[in-house]
Coordinates of C-alpha atoms and ligand atoms in Angstrom, one line a residue:
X1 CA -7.5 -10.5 -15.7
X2 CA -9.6 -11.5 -19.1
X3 CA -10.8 -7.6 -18.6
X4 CA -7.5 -5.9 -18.7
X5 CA -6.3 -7.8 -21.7
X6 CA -4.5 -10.9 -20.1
X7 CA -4.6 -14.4 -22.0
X8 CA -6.1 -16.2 -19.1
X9 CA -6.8 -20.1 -18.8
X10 CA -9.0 -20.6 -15.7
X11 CA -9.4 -24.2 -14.5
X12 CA -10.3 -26.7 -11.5
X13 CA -12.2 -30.1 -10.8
X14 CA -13.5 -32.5 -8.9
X15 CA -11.5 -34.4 -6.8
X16 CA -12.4 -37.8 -7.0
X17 CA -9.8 -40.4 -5.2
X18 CA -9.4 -40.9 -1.6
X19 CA -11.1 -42.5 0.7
X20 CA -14.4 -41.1 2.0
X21 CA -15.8 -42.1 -1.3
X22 CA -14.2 -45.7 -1.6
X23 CA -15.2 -46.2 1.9
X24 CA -19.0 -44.8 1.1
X25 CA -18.9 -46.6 -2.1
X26 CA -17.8 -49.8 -0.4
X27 CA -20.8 -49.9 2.6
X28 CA -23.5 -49.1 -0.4
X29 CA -21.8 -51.7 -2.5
X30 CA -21.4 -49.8 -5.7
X31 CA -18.9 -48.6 -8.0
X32 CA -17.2 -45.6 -6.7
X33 CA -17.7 -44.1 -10.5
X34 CA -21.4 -44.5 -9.9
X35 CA -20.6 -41.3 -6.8
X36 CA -18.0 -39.3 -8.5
X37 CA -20.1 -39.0 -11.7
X38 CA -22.9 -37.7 -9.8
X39 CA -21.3 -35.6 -7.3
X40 CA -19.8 -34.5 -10.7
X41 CA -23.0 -33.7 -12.5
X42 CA -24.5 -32.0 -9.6
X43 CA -21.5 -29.7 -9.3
X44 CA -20.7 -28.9 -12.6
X45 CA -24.5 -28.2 -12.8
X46 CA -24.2 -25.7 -9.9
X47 CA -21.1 -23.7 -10.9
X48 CA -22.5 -23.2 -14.1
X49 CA -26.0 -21.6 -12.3
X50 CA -23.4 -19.1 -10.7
X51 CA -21.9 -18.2 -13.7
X52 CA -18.6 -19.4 -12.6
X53 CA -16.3 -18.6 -15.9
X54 CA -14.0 -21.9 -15.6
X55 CA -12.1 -22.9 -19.1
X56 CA -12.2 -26.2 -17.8
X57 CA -13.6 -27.9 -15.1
X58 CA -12.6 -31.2 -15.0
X59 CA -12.4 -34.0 -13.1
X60 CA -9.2 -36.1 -11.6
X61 CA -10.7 -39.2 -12.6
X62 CA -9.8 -39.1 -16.4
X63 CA -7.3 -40.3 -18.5
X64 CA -5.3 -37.2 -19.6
X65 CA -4.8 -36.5 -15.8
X66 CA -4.1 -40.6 -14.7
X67 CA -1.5 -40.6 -17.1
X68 CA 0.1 -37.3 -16.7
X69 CA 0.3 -38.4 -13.2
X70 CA 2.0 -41.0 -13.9
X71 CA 4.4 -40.2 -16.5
X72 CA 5.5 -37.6 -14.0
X73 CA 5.7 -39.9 -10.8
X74 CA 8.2 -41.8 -12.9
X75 CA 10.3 -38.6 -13.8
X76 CA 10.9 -37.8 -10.1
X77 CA 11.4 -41.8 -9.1
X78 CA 13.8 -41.7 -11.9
X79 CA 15.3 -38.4 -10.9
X80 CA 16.2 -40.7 -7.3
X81 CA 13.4 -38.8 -5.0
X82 CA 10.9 -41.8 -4.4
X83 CA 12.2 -45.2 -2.8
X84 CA 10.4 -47.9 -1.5
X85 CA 10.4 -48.5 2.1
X86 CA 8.7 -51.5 4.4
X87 CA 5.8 -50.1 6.5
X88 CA 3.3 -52.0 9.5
X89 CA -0.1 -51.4 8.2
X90 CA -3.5 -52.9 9.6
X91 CA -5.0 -55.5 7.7
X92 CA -8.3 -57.3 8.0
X93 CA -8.2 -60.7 7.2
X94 CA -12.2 -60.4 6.8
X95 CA -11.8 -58.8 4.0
X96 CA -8.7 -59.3 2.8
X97 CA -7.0 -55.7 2.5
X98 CA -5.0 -53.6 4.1
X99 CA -6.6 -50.2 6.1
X100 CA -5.6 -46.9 5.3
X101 CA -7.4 -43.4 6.9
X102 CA -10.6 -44.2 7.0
X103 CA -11.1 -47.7 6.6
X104 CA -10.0 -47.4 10.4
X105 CA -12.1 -46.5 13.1
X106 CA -11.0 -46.7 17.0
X107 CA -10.8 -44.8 20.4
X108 CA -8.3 -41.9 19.6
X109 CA -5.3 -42.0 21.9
X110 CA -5.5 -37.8 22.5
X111 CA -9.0 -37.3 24.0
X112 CA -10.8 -40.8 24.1
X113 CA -13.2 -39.8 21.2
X114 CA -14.6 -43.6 20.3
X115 CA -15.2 -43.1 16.7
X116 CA -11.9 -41.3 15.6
X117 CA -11.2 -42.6 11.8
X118 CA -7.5 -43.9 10.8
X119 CA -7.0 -39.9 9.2
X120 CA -8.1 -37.8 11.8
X121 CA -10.3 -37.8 15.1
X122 CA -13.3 -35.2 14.6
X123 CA -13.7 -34.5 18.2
X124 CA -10.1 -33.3 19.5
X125 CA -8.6 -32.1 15.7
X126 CA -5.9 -34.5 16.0
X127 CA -4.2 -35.7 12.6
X128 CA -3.9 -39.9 13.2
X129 CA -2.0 -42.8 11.5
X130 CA -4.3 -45.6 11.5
X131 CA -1.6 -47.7 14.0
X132 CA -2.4 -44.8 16.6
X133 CA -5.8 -45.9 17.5
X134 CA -6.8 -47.9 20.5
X135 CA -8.9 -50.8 19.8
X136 CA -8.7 -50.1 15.5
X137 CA -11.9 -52.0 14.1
X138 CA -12.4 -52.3 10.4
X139 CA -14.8 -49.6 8.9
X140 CA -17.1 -51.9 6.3
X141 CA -16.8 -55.2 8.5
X142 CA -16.3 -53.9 12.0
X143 CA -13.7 -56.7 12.7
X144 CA -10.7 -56.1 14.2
X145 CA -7.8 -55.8 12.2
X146 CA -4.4 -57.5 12.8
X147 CA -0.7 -55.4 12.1
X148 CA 1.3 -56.9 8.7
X149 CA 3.7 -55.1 6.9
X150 CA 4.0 -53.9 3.1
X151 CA 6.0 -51.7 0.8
X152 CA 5.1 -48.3 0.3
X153 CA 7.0 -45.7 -2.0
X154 CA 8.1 -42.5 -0.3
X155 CA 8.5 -38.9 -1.7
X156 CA 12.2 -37.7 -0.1
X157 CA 10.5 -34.5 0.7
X158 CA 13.0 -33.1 3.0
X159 CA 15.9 -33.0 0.0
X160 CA 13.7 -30.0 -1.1
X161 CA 14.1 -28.2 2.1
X162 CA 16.7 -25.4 0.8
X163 CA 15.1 -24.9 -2.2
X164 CA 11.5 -24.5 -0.8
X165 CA 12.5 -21.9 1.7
X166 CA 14.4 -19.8 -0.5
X167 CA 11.4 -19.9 -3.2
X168 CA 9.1 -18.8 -0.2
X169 CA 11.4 -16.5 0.8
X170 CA 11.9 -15.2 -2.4
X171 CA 8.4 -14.9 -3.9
X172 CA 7.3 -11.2 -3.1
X173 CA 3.3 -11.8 -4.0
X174 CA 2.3 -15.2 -1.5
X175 CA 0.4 -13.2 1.3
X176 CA 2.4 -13.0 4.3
X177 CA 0.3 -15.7 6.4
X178 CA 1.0 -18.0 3.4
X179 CA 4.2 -17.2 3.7
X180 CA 4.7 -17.2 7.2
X181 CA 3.2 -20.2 7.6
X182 CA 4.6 -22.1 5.1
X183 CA 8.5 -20.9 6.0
X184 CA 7.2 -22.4 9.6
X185 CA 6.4 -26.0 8.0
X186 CA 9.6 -26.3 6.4
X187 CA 11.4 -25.2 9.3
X188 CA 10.0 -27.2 11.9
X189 CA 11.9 -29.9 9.3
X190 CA 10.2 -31.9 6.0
X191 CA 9.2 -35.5 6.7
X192 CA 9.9 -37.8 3.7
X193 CA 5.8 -38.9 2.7
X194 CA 4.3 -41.7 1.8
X195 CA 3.1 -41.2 -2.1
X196 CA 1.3 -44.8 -1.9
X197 CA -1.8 -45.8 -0.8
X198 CA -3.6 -49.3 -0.3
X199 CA -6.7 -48.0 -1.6
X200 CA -8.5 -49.7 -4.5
X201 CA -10.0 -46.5 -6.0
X202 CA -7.2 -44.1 -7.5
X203 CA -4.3 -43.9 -10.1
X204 CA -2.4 -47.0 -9.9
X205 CA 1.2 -46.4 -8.9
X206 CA 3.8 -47.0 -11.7
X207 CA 6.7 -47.9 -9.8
X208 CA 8.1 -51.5 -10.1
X209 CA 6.5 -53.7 -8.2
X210 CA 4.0 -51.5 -7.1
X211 CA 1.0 -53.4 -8.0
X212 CA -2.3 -53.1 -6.4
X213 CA -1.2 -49.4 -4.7
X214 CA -2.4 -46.0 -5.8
X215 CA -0.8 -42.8 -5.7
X216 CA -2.1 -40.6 -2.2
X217 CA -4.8 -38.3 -3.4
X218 CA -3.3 -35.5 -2.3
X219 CA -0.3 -35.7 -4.1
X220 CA -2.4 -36.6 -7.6
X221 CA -4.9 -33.9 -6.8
X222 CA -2.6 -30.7 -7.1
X223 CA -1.4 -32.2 -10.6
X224 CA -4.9 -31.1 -11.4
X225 CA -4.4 -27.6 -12.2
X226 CA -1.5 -29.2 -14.9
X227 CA -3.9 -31.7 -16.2
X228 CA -7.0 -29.7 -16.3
X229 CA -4.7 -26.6 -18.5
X230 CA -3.5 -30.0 -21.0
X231 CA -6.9 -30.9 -21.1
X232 CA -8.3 -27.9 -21.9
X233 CA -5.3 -27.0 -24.5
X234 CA -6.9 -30.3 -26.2
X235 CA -10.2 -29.7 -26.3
X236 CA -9.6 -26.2 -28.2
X237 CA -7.6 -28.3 -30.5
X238 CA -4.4 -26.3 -29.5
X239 CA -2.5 -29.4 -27.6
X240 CA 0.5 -27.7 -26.7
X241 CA -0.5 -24.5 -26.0
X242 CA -0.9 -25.3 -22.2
X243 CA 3.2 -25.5 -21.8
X244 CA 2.7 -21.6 -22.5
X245 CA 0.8 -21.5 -18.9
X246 CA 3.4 -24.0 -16.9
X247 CA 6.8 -23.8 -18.7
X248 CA 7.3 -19.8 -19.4
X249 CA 8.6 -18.2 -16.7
X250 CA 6.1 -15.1 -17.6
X251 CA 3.4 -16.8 -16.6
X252 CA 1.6 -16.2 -13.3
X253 CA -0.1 -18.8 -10.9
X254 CA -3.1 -18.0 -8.7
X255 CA -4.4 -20.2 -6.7
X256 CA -7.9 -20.0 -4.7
X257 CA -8.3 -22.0 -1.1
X258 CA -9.1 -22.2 1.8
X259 CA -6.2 -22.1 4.5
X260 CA -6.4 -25.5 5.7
X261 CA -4.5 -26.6 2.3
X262 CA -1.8 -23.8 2.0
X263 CA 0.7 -26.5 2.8
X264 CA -0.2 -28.5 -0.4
X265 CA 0.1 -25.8 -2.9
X266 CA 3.5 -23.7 -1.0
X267 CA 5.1 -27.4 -0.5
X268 CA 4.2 -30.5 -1.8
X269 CA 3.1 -29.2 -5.3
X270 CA 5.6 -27.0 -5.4
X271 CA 8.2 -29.8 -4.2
X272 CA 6.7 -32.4 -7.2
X273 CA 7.5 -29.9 -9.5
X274 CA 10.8 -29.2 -8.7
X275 CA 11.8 -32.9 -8.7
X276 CA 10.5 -33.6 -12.3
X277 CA 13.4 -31.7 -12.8
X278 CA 11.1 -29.7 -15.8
X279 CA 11.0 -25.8 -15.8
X280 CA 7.2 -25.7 -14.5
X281 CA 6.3 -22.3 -12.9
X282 CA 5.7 -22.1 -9.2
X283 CA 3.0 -20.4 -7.7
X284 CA 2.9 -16.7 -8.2
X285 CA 0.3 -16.1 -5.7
X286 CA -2.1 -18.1 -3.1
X287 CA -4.9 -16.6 -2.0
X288 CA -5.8 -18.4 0.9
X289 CA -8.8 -17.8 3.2
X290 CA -9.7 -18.0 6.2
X291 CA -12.9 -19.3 7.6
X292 CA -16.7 -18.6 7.1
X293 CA -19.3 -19.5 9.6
X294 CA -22.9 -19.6 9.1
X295 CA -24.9 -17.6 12.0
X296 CA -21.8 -17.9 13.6
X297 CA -21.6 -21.5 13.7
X298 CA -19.3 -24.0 12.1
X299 CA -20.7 -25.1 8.8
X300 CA -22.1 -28.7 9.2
X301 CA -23.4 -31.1 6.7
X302 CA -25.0 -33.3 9.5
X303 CA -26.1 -31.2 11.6
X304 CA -28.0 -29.3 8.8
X305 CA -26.1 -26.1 9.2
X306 CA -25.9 -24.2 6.1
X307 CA -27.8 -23.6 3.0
X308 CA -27.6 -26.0 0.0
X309 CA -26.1 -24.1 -3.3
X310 CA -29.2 -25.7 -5.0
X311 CA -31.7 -24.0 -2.6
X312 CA -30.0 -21.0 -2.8
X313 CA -30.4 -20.4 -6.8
X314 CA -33.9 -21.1 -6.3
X315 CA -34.0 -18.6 -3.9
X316 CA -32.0 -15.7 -5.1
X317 CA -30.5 -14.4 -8.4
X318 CA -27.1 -15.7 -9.0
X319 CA -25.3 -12.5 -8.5
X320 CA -26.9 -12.0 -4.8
X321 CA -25.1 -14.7 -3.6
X322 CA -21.8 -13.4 -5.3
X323 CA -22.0 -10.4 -4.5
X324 CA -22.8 -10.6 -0.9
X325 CA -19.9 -13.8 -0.8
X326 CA -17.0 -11.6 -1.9
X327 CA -18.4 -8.7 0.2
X328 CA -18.2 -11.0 3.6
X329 CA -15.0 -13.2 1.5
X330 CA -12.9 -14.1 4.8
X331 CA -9.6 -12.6 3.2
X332 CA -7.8 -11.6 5.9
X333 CA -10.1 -12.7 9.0
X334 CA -12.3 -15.2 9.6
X335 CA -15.8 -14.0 8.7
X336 CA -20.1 -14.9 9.0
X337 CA -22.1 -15.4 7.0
X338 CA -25.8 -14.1 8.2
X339 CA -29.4 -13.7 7.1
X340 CA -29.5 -10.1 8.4
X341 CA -26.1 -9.2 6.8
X342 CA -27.0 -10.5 3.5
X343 CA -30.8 -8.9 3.7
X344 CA -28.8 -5.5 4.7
X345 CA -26.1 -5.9 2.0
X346 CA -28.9 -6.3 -0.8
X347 CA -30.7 -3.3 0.5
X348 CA -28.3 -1.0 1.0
X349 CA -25.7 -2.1 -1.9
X350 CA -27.7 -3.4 -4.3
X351 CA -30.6 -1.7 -4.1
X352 CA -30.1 1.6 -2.9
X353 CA -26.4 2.3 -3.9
X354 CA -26.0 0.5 -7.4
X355 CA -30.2 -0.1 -8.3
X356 CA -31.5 3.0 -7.5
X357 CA -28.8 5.2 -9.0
X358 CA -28.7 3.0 -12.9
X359 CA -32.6 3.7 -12.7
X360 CA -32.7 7.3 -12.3
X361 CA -30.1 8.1 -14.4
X362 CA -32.0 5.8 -17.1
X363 CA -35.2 6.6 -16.1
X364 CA -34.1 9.8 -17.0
X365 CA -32.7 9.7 -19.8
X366 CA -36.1 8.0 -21.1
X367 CA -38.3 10.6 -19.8
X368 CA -36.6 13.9 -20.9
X369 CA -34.1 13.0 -23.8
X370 CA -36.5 10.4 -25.9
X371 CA -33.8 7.5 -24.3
X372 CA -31.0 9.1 -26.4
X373 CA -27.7 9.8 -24.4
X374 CA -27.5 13.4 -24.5
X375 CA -24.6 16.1 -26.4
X376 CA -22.9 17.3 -23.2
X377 CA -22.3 20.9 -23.2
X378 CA -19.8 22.6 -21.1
X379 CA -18.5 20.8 -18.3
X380 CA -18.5 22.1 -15.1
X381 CA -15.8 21.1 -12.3
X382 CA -18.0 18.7 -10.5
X383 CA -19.0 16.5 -13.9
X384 CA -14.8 16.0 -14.2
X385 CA -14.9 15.1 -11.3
X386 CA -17.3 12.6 -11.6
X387 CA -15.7 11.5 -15.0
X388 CA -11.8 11.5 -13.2
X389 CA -13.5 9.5 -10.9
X390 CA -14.7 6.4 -13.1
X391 CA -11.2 6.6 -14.9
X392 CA -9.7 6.6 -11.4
X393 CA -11.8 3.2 -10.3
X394 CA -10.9 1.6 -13.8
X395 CA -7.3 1.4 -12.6
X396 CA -7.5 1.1 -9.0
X397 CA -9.8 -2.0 -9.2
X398 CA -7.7 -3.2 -12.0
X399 CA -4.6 -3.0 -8.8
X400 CA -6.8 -4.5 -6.4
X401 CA -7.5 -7.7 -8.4
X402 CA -4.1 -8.1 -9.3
X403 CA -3.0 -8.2 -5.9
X404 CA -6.3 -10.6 -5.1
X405 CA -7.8 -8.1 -3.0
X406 CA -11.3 -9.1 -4.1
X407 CA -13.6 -7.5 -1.4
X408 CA -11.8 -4.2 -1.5
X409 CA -12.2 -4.1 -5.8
X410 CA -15.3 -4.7 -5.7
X411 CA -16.1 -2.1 -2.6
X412 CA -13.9 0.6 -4.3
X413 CA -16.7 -0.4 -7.1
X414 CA -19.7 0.0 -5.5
X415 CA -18.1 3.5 -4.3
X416 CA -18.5 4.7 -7.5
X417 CA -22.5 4.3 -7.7
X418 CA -22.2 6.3 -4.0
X419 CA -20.4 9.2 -5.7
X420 CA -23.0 9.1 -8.9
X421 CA -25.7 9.4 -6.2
X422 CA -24.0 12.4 -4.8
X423 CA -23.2 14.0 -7.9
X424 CA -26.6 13.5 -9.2
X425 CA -27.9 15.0 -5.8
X426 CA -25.7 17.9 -5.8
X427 CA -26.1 18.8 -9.4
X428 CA -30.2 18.2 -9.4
X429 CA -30.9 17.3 -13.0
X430 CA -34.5 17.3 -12.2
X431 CA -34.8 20.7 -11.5
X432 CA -31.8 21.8 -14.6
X433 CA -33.8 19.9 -16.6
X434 CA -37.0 23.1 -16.7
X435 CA -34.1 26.0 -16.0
X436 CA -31.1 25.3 -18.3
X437 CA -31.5 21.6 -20.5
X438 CA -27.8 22.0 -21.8
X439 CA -26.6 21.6 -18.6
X440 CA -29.5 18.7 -17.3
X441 CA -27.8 17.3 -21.1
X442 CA -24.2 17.6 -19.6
X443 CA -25.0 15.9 -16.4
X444 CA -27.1 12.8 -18.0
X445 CA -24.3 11.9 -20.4
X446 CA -21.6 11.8 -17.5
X447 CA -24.1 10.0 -15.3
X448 CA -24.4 7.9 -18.5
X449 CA -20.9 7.2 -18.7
X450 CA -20.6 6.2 -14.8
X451 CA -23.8 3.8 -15.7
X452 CA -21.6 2.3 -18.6
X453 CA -18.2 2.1 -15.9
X454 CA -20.3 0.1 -13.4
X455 CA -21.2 -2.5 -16.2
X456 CA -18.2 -3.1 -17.0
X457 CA -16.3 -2.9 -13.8
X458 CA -19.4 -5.3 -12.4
X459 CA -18.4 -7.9 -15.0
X460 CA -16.5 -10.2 -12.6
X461 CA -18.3 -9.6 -9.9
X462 CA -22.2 -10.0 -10.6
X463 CA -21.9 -11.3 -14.6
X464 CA -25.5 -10.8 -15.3
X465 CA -26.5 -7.6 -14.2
X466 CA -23.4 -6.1 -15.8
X467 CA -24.4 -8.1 -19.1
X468 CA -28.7 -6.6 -18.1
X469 CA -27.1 -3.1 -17.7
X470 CA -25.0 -3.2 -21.0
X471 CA -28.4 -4.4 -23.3
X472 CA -30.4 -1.6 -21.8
X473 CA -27.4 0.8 -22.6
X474 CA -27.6 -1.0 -26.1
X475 CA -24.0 -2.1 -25.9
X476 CA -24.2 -6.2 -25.8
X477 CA -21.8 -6.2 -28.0
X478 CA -19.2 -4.3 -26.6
X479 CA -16.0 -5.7 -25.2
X480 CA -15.7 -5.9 -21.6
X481 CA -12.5 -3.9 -21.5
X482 CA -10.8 -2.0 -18.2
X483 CA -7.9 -1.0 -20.4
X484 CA -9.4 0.4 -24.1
X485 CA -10.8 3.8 -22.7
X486 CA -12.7 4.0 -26.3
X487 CA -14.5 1.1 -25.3
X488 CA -15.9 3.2 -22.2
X489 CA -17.5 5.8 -23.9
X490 CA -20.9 5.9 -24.3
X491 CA -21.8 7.9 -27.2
X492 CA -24.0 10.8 -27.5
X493 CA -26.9 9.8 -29.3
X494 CA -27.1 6.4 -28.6
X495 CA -30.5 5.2 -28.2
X496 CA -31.1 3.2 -24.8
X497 CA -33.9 0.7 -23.9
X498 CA -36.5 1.4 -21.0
X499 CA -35.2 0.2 -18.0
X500 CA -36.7 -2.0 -15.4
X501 CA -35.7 -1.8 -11.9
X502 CA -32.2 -3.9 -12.1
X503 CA -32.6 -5.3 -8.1
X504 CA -35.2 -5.5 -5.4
X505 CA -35.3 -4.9 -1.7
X506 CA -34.8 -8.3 0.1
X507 CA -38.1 -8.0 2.4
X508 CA -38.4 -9.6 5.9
X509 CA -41.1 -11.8 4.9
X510 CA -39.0 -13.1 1.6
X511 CA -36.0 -13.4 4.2
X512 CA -38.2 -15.7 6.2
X513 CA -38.9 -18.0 3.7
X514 CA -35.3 -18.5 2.9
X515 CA -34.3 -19.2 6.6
X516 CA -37.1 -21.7 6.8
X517 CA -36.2 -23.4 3.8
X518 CA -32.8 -23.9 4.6
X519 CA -30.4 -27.5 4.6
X520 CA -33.9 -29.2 4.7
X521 CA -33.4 -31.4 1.5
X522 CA -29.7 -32.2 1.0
X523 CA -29.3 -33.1 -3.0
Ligands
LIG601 ZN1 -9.3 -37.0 19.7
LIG602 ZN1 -13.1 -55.7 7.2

């Protein structure tokens, strides 16, 4: 979107409440801060090893999002959707507080599993309330907690009903699962939800009398991509510009998950932001994906299966990994992740497609034209061609993205290095080159041109070979642009820099030390 000329604000963060870290912080007896501002560290750390191009990456637990959050609680409490209601809760008397999720462990009541937590048992799927379990025992004491009851504060969800399905209904760009599955939600009937937690670690509810509760993660967490905008509107010393990215109907919403939270971003956010009674945008689009296993097992921290992002880098350029992720990106079907796919992806894509074309064409250009991009002469109908067809990818990509269709863009990319391989193959520079040089001339500078297109149109994608491709075309300094067609042009004339192979092949042996290497040491 930045490449076609959009004013984009990209954002996320760390999502620091809930339970599994009060609970881990509690057993280790330490601060839950002293977690979240590592996890933090190490994650910001990461992202910014993959080039990830975030605006902001935040994290929940700061003050511009705890008060947001609760400025805005009060606005829909006001507006009459939140009221209090008496609930049983388990309580341990050992130490003195009341259970939610995962404070609880017990013997779930579907399949007999004996450590399913208060949330959710692992072994059957099932989605619990902590009163469900058989035999509940207290997750940092082990003692077994009695039943006492305690106010909670409850989002009236299902007044929202209508208006939900007729915004679902309405909004042309949410994927059809998205949508399908969302319309589903809402019409097997909206429960009212609890927005209140007993947990110690989180934003501190502001109704009255709501001392000692927090709000439920979940419902703080999606405020995120508000807070994270206002933040970042802040920081650039611009503090209102963010209302230009939530309040003006113009603006458009993408969000990026995985499918097991659809129902938080096509409902419950969109449901808080309907009840603040403010004009905040709704999604424009969710691009929710499906699953990715690893060697066609289920990704699991504990049972080591995996590779750690850490290890990974270390391993492997940056722009591997993204590449080969958005090539096996589980858009529309589940998809695996495997060491032979991603050793057959870097061959053939990267280095024989993409790698091998940029070096003869630069190689080239070095070798016969003193590095200068040649003076085409007349061009013949297969170098339009060739040129139709890098204007032609400009825009379909540019289509692609806008409808999130990330592994076809960046395929329909690729395509165009196969096609400057043909052309280059059926027009034989090499052998033009000691017949008839105009014409060798011609078919350099389109092939230079194509070179310059895959730069650019590799921005997103693989950030620093496009950004290696553009100094050795001396044109650092140009715009990444899909929409200027001046900006395109390489020049005849200009003078390039002698190029260096811009990927290797992945070889078995290298491919063995990666496997071997993998989910050993967890950071
Ligand atoms: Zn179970
Ligand atoms: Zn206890």
């Amino acid at each position: 979107m930045r490449a076609v000329g959009e004013e984009v604000v990209f954002v996320s963060g760390s999502d620091e409440h809930g339970t599994p870290i009060e609970v881990e912080a509690a057993r280790r007896g330490v601060d839950p801060r002293e977690i979240t501002d590592r996890n933090h560290a190490i994650v910001v750390d990461l992202f910014k090893k993959f080039n990830l191009s975030f605006d902001n990456y935040t994290r929940t637990h700061n003050e511009v999002h705890i008060k947001f959050c609760q400025e805005l609680f009060m606005k829909i409490y006001n507006n009459g959707y939140i009221y209090e209601q008496e609930v049983s809760q388990l309580y341990c008397r050992n130490c003195g507080r009341f259970l939610p999720d995962r404070f609880v462990t017990g013997v779930c009541p579907s399949c007999g599993y004996p450590r399913a937590r208060g949330d959710q048992c692992e072994a059957c799927g099932r989605v619990l309330d902590p009163l469900d379990l058989v035999e509940p025992r207290c997750s940092i004491c082990g003692e077994k907690p009695v039943v006492e009851s305690s106010p909670h504060w409850f989002f009236d969800l299902p007044r929202f009903s209508e208006r939900l399905r007729n915004w679902l209904l309405s909004n042309k760009t949410l994927p059809d699962k998205v949508r399908n599955f969302s319309l589903s939600w809402v019409r097997e009937g909206l429960k009212p939800r609890s927005v209140t937690r007993d947990n110690l670690w989180g934003i501190p509810a502001p109704f009255p009398n709501a001392g000692g509760k927090t709000i439920y993660v979940w419902f703080e967490a999606v405020l995120g991509y508000v807070t994270a905008t206002i933040e970042w509107a802040e920081k650039i010393g611009q503090p209102s510009l963010w209302k230009e990215f939530w309040l003006d109907s113009e603006t458009k919403s993408a969000y990026f998950i995985g499918k097991d939270n659809i129902p938080f971003h096509t409902v419950i956010f969109p449901a808080l932001l309907m009840a603040s009674g403010e004009p905040y945008i709704l999604p424009y689009t969710v691009s929710a994906t499906e699953y990715l296993t690893f060697e066609g097992r289920k990704f699991s921290k504990s049972q080591g299966v995996g590779i750690w992002l850490d290890q990974a880098i270390a391993m492997l350029p940056a722009d591997v990994w993204r590449y080969y992720l958005v090539k096996i990106r589980p858009e529309t079907s589940d998809s695996n992740f495997s060491y032979d796919g991603l050793q057959a992806v870097v061959n053939a894509d990267l280095n024989d497609s993409l790698g091998n074309f940029v070096h003869r064409v630069l190689t080239f250009i070095v070798n016969h034209f003193d590095g200068k991009i040649p003076q085409p002469a007349l061009l013949m109908a297969e170098d339009t061609a060739m040129l139709d067809a890098v204007e032609k990818t400009f825009t379909e990509v540019n289509n692609l993205l806008s409808k999130v269709h990330e592994r076809q863009a960046l395929e329909t990319v690729m395509q165009l290095a196969r096609d400057g391989n043909v052309y280059l193959n059926r027009r034989e520079p090499w052998k033009l080159v000691k017949t008839n040089k105009q014409e060798a001339a011609t078919v350099l500078y389109v092939a230079a041109q194509t070179v310059k297109a895959l730069a650019l149109l590799l921005h997103p994608f693989i950030p620093d070979t496009s950004k290696r491709l553009l100094e050795i075309l001396s044109q650092s300094d140009v715009k990444i642009s899909w929409t200027d067609r001046k900006l395109w042009t390489l020049a005849a004339g200009t003078l390039i820099k002698k190029p260096t192979p811009i990927f290797e092949k992945l070889s078995d042996e290298k491919l063995e030390t990666i496997k071997t290497s993998q989910a050993s040491s967890p950071s």
